[in-house]
mmCIF file of C-alpha atoms in Angstrom:
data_model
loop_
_atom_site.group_PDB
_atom_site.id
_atom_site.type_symbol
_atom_site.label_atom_id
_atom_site.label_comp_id
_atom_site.label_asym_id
_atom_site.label_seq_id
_atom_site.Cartn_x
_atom_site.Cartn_y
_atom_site.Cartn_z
ATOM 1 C CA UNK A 1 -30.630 314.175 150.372
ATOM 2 C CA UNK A 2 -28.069 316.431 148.783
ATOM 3 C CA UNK A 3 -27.827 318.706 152.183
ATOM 4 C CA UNK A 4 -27.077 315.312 153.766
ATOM 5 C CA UNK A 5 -24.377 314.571 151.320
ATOM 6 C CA UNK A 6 -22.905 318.106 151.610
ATOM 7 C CA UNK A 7 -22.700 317.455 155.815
ATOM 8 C CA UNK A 8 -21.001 313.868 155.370
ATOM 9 C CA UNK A 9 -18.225 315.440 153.399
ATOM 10 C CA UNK A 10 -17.352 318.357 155.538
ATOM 11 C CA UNK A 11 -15.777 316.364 158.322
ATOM 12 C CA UNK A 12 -13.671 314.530 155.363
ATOM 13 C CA UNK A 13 -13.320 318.114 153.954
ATOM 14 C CA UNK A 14 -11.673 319.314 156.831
ATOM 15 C CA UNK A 15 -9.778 316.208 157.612
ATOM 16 C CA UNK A 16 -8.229 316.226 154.132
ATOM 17 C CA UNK A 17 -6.774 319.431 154.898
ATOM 18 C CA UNK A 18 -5.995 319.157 158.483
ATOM 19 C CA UNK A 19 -3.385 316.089 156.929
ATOM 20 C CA UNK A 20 -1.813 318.692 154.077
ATOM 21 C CA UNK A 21 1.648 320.513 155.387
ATOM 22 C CA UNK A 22 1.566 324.130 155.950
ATOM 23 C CA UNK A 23 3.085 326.118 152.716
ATOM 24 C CA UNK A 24 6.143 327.893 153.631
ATOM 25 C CA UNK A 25 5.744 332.203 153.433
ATOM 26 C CA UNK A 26 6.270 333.149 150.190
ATOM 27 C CA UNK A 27 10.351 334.249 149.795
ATOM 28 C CA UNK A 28 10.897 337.706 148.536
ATOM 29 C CA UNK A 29 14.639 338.503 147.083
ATOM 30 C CA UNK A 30 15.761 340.859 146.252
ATOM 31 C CA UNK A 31 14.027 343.282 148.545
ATOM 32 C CA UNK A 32 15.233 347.185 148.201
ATOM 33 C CA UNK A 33 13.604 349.555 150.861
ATOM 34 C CA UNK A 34 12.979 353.221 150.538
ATOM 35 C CA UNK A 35 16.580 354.242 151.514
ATOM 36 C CA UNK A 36 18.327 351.698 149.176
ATOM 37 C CA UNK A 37 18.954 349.060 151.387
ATOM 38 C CA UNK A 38 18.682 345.461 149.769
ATOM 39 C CA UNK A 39 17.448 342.609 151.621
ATOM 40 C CA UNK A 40 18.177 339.112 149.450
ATOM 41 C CA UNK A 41 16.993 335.980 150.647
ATOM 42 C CA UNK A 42 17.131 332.587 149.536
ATOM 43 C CA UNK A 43 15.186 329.188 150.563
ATOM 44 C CA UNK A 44 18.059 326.476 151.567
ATOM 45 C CA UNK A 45 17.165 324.475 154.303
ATOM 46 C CA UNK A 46 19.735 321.920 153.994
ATOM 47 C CA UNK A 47 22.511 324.591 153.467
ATOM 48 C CA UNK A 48 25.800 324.541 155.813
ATOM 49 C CA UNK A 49 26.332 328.160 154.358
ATOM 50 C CA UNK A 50 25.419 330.565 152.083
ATOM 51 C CA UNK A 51 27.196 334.046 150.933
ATOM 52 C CA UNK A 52 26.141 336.603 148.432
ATOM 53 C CA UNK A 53 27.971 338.009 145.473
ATOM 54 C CA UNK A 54 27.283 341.222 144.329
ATOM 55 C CA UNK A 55 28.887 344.057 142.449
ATOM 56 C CA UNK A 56 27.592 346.672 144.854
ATOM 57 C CA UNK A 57 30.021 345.438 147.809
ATOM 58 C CA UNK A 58 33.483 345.218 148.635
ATOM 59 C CA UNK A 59 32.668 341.676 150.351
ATOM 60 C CA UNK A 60 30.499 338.268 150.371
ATOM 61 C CA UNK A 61 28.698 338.551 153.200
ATOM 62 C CA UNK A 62 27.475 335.603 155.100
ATOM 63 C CA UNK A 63 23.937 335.351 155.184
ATOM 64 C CA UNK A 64 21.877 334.057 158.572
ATOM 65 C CA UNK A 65 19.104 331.105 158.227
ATOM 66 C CA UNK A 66 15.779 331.765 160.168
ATOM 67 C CA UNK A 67 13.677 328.810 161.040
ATOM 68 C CA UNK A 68 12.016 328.386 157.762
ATOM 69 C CA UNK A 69 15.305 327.440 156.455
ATOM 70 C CA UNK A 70 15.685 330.781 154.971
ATOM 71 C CA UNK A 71 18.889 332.432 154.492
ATOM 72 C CA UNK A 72 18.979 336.212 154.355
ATOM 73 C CA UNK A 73 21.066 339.058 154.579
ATOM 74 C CA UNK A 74 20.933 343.238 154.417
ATOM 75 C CA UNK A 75 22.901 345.660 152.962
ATOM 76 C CA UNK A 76 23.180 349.239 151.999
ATOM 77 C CA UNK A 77 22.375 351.727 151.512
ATOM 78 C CA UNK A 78 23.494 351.408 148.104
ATOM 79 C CA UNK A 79 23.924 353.700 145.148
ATOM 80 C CA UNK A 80 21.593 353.772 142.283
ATOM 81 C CA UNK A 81 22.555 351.654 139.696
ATOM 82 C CA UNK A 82 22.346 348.087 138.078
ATOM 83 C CA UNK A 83 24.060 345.237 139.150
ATOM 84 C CA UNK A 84 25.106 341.907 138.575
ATOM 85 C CA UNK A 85 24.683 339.418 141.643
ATOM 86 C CA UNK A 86 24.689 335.487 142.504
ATOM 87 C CA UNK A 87 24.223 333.196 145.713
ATOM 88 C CA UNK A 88 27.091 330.997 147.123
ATOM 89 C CA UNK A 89 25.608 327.984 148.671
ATOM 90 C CA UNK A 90 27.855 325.685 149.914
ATOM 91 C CA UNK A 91 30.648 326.448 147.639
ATOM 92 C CA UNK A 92 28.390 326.011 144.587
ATOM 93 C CA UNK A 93 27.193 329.570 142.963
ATOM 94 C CA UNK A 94 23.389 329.803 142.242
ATOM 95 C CA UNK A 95 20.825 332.265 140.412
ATOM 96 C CA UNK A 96 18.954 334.411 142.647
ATOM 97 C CA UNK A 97 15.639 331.662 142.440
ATOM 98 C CA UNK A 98 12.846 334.604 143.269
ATOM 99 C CA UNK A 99 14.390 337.030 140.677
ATOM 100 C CA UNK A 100 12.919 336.679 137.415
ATOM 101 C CA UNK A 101 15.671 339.418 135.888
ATOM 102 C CA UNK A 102 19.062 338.146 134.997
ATOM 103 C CA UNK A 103 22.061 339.223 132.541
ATOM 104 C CA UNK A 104 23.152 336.516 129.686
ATOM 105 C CA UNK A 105 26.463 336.135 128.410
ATOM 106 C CA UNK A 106 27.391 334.485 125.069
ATOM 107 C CA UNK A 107 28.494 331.607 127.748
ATOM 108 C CA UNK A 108 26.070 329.305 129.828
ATOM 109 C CA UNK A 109 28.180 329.664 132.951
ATOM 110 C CA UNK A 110 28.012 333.114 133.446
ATOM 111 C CA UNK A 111 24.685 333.994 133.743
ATOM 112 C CA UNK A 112 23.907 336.420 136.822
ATOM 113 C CA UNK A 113 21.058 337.910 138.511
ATOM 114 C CA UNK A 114 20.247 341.324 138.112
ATOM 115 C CA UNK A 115 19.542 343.539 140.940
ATOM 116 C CA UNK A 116 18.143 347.695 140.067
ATOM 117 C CA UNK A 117 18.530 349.973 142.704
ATOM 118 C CA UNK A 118 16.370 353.550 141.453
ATOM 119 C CA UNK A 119 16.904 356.813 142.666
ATOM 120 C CA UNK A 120 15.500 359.445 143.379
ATOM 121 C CA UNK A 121 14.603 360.760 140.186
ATOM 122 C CA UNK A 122 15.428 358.900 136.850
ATOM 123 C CA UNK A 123 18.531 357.779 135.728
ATOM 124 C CA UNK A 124 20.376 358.998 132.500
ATOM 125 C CA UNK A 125 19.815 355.025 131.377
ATOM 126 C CA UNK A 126 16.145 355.069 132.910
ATOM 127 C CA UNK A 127 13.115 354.996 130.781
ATOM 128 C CA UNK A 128 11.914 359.259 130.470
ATOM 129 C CA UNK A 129 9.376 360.722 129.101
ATOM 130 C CA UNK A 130 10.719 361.602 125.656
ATOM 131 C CA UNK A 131 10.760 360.170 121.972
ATOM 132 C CA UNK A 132 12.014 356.890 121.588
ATOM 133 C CA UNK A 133 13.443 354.988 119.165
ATOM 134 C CA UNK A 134 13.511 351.486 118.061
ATOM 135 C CA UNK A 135 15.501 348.428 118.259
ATOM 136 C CA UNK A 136 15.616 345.898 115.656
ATOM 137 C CA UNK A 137 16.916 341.960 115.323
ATOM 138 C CA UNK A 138 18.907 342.247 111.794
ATOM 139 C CA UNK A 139 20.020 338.649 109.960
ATOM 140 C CA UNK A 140 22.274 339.282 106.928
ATOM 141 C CA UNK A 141 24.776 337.080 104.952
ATOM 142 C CA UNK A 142 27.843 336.774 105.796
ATOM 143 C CA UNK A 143 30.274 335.643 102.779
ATOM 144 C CA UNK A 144 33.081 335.794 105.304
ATOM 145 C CA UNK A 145 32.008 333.195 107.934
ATOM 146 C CA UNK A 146 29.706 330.983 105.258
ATOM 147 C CA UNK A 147 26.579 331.695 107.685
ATOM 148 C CA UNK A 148 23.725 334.139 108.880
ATOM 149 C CA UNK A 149 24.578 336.531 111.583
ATOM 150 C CA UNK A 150 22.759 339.125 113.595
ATOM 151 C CA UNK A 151 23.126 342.199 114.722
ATOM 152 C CA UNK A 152 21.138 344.595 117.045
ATOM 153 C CA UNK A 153 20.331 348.041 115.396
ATOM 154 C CA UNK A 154 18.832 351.211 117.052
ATOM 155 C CA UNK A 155 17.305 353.877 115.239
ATOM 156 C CA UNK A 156 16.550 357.107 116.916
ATOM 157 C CA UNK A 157 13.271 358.619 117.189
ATOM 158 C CA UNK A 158 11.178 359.317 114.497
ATOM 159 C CA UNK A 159 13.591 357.631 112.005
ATOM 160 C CA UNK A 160 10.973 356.227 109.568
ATOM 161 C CA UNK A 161 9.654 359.183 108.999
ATOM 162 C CA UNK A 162 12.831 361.300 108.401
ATOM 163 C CA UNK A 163 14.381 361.949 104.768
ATOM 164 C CA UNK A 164 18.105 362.843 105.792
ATOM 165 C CA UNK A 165 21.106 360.673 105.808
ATOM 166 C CA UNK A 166 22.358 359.536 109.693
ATOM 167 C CA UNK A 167 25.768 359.002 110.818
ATOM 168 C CA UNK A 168 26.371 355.321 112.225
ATOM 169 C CA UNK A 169 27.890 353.710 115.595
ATOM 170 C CA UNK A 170 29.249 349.988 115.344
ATOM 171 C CA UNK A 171 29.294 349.624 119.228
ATOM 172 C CA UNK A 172 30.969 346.062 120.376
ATOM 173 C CA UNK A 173 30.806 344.211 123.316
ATOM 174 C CA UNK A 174 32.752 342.257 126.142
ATOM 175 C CA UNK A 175 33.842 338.534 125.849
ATOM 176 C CA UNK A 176 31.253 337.251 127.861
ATOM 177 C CA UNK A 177 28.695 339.253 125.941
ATOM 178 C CA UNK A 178 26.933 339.186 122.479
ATOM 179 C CA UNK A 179 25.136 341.493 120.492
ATOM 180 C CA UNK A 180 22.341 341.616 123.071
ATOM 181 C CA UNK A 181 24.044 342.674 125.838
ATOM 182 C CA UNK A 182 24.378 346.209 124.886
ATOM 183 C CA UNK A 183 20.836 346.949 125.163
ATOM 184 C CA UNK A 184 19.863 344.334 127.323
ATOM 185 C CA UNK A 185 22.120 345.321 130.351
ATOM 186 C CA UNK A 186 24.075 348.135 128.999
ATOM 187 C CA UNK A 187 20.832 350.163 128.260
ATOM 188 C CA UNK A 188 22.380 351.400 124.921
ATOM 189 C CA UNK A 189 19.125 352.537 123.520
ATOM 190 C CA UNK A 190 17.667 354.372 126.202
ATOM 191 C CA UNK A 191 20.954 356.430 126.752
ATOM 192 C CA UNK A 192 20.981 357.384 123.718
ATOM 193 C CA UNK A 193 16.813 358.392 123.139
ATOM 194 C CA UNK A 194 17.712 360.693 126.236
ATOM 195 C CA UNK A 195 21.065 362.178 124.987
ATOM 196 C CA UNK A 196 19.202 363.222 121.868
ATOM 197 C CA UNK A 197 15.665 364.615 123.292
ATOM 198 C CA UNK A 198 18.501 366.265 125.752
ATOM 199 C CA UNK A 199 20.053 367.793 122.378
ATOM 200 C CA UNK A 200 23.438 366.834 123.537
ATOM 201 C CA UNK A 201 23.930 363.547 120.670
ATOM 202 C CA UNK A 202 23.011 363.754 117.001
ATOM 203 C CA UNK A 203 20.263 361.387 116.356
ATOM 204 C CA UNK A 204 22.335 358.231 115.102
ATOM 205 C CA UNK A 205 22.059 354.407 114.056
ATOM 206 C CA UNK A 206 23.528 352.090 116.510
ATOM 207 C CA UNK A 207 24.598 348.540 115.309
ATOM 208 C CA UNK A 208 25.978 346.056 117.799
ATOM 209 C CA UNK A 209 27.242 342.916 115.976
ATOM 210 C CA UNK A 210 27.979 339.490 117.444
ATOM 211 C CA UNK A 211 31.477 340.417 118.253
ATOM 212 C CA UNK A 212 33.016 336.931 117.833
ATOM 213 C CA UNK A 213 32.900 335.263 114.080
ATOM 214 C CA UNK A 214 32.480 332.129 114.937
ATOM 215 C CA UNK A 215 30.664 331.169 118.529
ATOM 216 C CA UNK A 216 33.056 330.907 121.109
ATOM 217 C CA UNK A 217 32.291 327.096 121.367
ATOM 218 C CA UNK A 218 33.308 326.492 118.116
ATOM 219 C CA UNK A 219 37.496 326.390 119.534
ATOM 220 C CA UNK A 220 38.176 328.631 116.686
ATOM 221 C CA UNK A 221 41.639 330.405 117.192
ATOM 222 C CA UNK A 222 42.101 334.002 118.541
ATOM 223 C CA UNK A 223 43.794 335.531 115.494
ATOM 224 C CA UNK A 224 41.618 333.817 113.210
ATOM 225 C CA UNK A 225 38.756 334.824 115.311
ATOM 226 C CA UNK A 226 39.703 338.455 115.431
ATOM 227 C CA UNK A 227 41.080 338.944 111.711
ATOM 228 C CA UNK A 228 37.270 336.977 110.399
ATOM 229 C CA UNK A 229 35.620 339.476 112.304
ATOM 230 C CA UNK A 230 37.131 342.422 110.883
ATOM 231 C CA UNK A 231 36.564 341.268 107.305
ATOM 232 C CA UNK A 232 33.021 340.061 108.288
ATOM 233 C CA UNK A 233 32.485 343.902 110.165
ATOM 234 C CA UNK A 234 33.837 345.993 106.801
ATOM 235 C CA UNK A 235 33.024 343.479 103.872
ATOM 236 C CA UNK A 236 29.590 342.211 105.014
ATOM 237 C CA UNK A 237 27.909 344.447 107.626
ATOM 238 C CA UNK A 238 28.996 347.498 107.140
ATOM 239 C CA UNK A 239 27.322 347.034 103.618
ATOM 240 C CA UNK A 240 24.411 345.807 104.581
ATOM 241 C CA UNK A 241 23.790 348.415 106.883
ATOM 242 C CA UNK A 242 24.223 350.899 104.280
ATOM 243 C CA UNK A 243 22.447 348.716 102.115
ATOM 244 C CA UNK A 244 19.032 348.630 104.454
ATOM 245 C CA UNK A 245 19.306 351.872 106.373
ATOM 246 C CA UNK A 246 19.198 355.638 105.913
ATOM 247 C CA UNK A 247 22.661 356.224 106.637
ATOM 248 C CA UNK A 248 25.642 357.985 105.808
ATOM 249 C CA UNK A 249 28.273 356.240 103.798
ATOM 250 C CA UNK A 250 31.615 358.019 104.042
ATOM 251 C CA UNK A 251 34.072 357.695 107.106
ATOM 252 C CA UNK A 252 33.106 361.443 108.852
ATOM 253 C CA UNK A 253 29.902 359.635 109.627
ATOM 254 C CA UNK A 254 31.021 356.491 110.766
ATOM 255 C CA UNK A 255 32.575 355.139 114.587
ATOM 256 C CA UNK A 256 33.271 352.414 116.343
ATOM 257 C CA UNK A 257 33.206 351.723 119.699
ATOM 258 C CA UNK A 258 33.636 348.594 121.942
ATOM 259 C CA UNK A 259 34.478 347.399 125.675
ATOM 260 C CA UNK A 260 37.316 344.864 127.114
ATOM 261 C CA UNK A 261 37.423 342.462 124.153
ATOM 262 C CA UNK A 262 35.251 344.839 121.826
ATOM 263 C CA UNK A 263 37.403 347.319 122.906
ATOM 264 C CA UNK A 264 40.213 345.558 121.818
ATOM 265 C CA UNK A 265 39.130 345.260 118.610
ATOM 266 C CA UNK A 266 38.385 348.801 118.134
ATOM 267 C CA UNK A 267 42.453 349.164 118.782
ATOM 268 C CA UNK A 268 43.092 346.875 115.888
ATOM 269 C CA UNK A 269 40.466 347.766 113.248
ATOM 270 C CA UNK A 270 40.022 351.296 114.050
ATOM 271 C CA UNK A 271 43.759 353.474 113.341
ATOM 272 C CA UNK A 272 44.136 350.710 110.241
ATOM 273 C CA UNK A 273 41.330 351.187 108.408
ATOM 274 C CA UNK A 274 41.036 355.099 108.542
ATOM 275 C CA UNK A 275 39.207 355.031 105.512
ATOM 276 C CA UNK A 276 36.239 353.482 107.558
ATOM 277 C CA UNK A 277 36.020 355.284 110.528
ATOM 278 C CA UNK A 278 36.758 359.309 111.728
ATOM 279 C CA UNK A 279 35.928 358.369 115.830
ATOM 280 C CA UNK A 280 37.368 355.631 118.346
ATOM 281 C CA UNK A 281 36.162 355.274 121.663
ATOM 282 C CA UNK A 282 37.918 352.311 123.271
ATOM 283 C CA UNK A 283 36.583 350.919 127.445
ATOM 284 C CA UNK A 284 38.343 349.173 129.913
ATOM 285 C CA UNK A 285 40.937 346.970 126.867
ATOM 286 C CA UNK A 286 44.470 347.648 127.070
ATOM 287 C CA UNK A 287 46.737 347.390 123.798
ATOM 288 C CA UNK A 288 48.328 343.977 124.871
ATOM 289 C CA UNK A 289 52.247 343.414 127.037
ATOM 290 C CA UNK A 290 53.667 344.975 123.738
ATOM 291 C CA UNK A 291 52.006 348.221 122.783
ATOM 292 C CA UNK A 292 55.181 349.119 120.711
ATOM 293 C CA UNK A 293 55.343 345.862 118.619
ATOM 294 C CA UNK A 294 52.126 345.202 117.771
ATOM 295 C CA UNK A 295 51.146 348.593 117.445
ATOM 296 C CA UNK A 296 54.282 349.514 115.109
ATOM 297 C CA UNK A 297 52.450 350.293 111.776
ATOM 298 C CA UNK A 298 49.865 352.640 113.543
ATOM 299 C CA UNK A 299 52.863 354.791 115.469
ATOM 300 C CA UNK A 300 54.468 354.746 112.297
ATOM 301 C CA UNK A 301 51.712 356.770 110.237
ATOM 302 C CA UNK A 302 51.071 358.598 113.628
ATOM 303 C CA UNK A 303 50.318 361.758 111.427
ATOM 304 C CA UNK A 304 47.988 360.426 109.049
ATOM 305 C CA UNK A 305 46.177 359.031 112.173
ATOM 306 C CA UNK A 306 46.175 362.601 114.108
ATOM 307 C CA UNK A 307 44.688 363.780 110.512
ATOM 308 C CA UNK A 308 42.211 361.610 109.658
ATOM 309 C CA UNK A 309 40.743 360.625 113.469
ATOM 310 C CA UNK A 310 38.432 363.011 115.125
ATOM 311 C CA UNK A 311 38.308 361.466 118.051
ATOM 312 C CA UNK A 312 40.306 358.867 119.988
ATOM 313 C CA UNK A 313 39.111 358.429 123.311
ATOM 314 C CA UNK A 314 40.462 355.798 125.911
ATOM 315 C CA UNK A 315 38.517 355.288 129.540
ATOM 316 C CA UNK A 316 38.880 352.671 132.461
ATOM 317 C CA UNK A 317 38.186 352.416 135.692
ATOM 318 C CA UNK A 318 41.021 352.475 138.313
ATOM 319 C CA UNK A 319 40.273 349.210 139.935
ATOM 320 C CA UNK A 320 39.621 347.246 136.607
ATOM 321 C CA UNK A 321 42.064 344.926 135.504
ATOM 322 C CA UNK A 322 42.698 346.315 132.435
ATOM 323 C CA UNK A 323 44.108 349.873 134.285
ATOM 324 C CA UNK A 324 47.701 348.856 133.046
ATOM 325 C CA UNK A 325 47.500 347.641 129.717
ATOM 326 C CA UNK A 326 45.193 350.998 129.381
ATOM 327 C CA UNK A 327 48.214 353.143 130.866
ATOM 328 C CA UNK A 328 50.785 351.040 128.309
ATOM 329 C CA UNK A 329 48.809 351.763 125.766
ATOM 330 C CA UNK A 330 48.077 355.568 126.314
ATOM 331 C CA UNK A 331 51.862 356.409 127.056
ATOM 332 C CA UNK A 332 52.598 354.469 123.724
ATOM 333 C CA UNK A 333 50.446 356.652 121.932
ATOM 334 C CA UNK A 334 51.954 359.584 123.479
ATOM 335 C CA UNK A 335 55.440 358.689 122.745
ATOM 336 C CA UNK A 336 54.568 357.836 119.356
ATOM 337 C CA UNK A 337 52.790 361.346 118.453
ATOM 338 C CA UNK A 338 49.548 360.133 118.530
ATOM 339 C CA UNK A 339 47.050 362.463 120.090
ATOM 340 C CA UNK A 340 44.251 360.939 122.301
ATOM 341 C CA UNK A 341 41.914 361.316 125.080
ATOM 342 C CA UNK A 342 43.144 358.792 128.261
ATOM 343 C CA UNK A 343 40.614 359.178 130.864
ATOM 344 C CA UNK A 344 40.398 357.027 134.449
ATOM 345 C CA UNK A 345 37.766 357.036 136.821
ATOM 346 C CA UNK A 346 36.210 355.259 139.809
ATOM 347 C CA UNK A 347 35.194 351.488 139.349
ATOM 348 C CA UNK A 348 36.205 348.136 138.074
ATOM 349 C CA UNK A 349 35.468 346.045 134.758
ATOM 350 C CA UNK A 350 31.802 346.388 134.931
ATOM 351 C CA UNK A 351 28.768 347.628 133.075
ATOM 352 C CA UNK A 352 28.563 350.435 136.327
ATOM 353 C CA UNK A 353 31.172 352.037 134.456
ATOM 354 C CA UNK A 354 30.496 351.147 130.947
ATOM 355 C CA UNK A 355 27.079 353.097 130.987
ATOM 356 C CA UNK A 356 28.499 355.921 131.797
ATOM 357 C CA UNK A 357 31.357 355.821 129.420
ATOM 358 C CA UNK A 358 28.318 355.562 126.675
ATOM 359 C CA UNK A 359 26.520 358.465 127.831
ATOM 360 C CA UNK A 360 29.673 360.472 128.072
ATOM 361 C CA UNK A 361 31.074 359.805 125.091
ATOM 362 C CA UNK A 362 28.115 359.655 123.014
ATOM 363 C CA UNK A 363 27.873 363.068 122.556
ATOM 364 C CA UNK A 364 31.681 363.302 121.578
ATOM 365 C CA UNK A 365 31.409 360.976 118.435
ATOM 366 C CA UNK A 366 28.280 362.739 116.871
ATOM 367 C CA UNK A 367 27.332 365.729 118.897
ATOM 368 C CA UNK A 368 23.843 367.477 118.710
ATOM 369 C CA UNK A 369 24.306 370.266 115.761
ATOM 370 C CA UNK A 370 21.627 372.342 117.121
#
C-alpha cells in the first residue's frame, strides 16, 4: 500500500517541479583573478544602464548586460590595495548587492562597497604573522558635551602584561568618518602591530575619538563644533585615557594626528596647546583661504613652536583637493619661521594614500628605541 502511495506521487512530484522557474546562476561580484583583474557584476534586468564607480580607475565604465539580465564589466590589472566602489544604475548609485564588505561613514549616504585587491606577498596593512595587539570600544563621560562618547583604543602587543609607561597617539578622522573608520578601513591597528614586530615604531596606545562633538545631524555650528571638541579632547579624554591606561602623561609622549577634517583640527589644537602635544602629523587638510589670519597667534610664537614641537609633518596627495590649501599652508609656515616637514605624493583624498601616510609616519612620532 505505501509503495503504491510512493508511485502515485512521483508523477505529481515531478510535475510540481516541472511548473517551478529555473533559478538564475548564482552572481559573483566582485571577482579578482590571479593577475588582478576585477570582474564586478550586478543582477538588473530592467536596467537601461549601468556604470561602475571605483577608486581604482580614472573612469566609470559602462558595463554590458548578458541574457540573464546581468550587467558586468572587467578591469585591470589593478594595484594591490583597498578600495572604495559603488554601482550606477540608471542614474541612481547602489551597493555592490553580492559584496558583503562595505566602508561606513558617520553619514547614511555614503556608504560604499569595499573591493581588496592582494598581492603578491602581504601588505604593510595585511594581517602577518607577528604579535598583535588589541582594540578596544571605550565609553567615558564627557562634562563638555553633557553625554557618553566613545573612542577606539589600540594597545600594542603584549600590553597587559607590561609594567612601563607608553607614549600615546590621538589619531582623528575624515568628515565622513567616525571613530571606527580608522581601523575599520584605514587598518590602523594592523600597521602599527607590524611597524613594531618590524622594530621601526615604539610600541604605543592609539585612541581615535569621535571627531565631531555633537553628531553631525544634530545642525550644530562649525566653530562650536570644532572649539567643543577640543575642550572635550584635552578636558575629558585625554584624562580618561590617562586615567584607565598605562600611559605616559607629559607632552614628549603625547601626538596627534588626523586626516582632511581631523587633520584640520590637528592645525588648530596642535601649535596652541604645546603643553599637550611634542608631534603633529597633519593628511590631506589645508590651513583654510587665510593661512596668515587665522593662523596669526601660532606665526607669532613661531619660536616657541620650533622649540617645543618635535615633529610637524604635512602630506597630500597631488591630485587631492586639498593640494592648495596644503601648499598655502606650508609656505605660511615657512615665511613665518616655522620649521616643518611638507611632503606630496601620488594620489587623491583617499584612504590609498592615508595608509601609507600612517605607516610612514608612524615611526617618526615614536620611533623604535632599540
Amino acid at each position: 500500500m505505501k509503495l503504491r502511495a510512493l508511485l502515485l506521487l512521483l508523477p505529481l512530484t515531478a510535475a510540481v517541479q516541472a511548473q517551478q522557474p529555473s533559478q538564475p546562476p548564482a552572481v559573483r561580484s566582485p571577482e579578482v583573478s590571479a593577475d588582478r583583474r576585477v570582474t564586478f557584476r550586478m543582477r538588473a534586468p530592467n536596467a537601461a544602464k549601468v556604470t561602475v564607480f571605483c577608486e581604482c580607475l580614472t573612469s566609470e565604465p559602462a558595463m554590458t548586460k548578458d541574457a540573464d539580465g546581468v550587467w558586468s564589466v572587467t578591469v585591470g590589472p589593478l594595484e594591490p590595495d583597498i578600495y572604495e566602489y559603488h554601482f550606477t544604475v540608471d542614474g541612481v548609485d547602489n551597493l555592490d548587492q553580492r559584496n558583503p564588505v562595505v566602508k561606513y561613514n558617520s553619514r547614511p549616504n555614503l556608504i560604499e562597497s569595499v573591493l581588496e585587491v592582494p598581492g603578491p606577498a602581504p601588505l604593510f596593512y595585511d594581517v602577518k604573522s607577528v604579535p598583535h595587539g588589541k582594540v578596544e570600544i571605550r565609553y567615558y563621560p564627557s562634562k563638555t558635551t553633557g553625554t557618553t562618547r566613545r573612542a577606539f583604543v589600540y594597545t600594542p602587543p603584549n600590553y597587559e602584561r607590561g609594567t612601563n609607561r607608553l607614549p600615546v597617539l590621538y589619531l582623528l578622522h575624515g568628515a565622513d568618518g567616525d571613530e571606527t573608520v580608522w581601523t575599520q578601513f584605514g587598518r590602523a591597528n594592523l600597521i602599527l602591530d607590524n611597524l613594531i614586530a618590524e622594530r621601526k615604531a615604539a610600541p604605543m596606545v592609539v585612541v581615535m575619538p569621535f571627531a565631531y562633538a555633537y553628531p553631525w545631524h544634530a545642525g550644530v555650528a562649525g566653530e562650536k563644533q570644532r572649539a567643543d571638541f577640543e575642550k572635550d579632547l584635552l578636558t575629558d579624554l585625554i584624562p580618561f585615557v590617562q586615567s584607565n591606561y598605562r600611559v605616559n602623561t607629559d607632552r614628549d609622549n603625547r601626538a596627534l594626528a588626523g586626516l582632511s577634517m581631523g587633520g584640520g583640527l590637528t592645525l588648530a589644537i596642535g601649535p596652541r596647546h604645546l603643553d599637550m602635544f611634542s608631534r603633529l602629523a597633519v593628511f590631506s587638510s589645508g590651513g583654510g583661504q587665510n593661512p596668515e589670519k587665522t593662523f596669526a597667534d601660532v606665526a607669532a610664537n613661531a619660536k616657541n613652536v620650533n622649540g617645543q614641537l618635535k615633529l610637524f609633518w604635512i602630506g597630500v596627495g597631488t591630485e587631492d583637493g586639498a593640494m592648495a590649501g596644503s601648499k598655502r599652508m606650508s609656505e605660511f609656515l615657512t615665511a613665518s619661521g616655522i620649521k616643518h616637514i611638507f611632503k606630496t605624493t601620488p594620489g587623491a583624498h583617499t584612504w590609498i594614500v592615508w595608509r601609507k601616510y600612517l605607516n610612514e609616519v608612524a615611526p617618526q612620532i615614536f620611533p623604535a628605541t632599540s
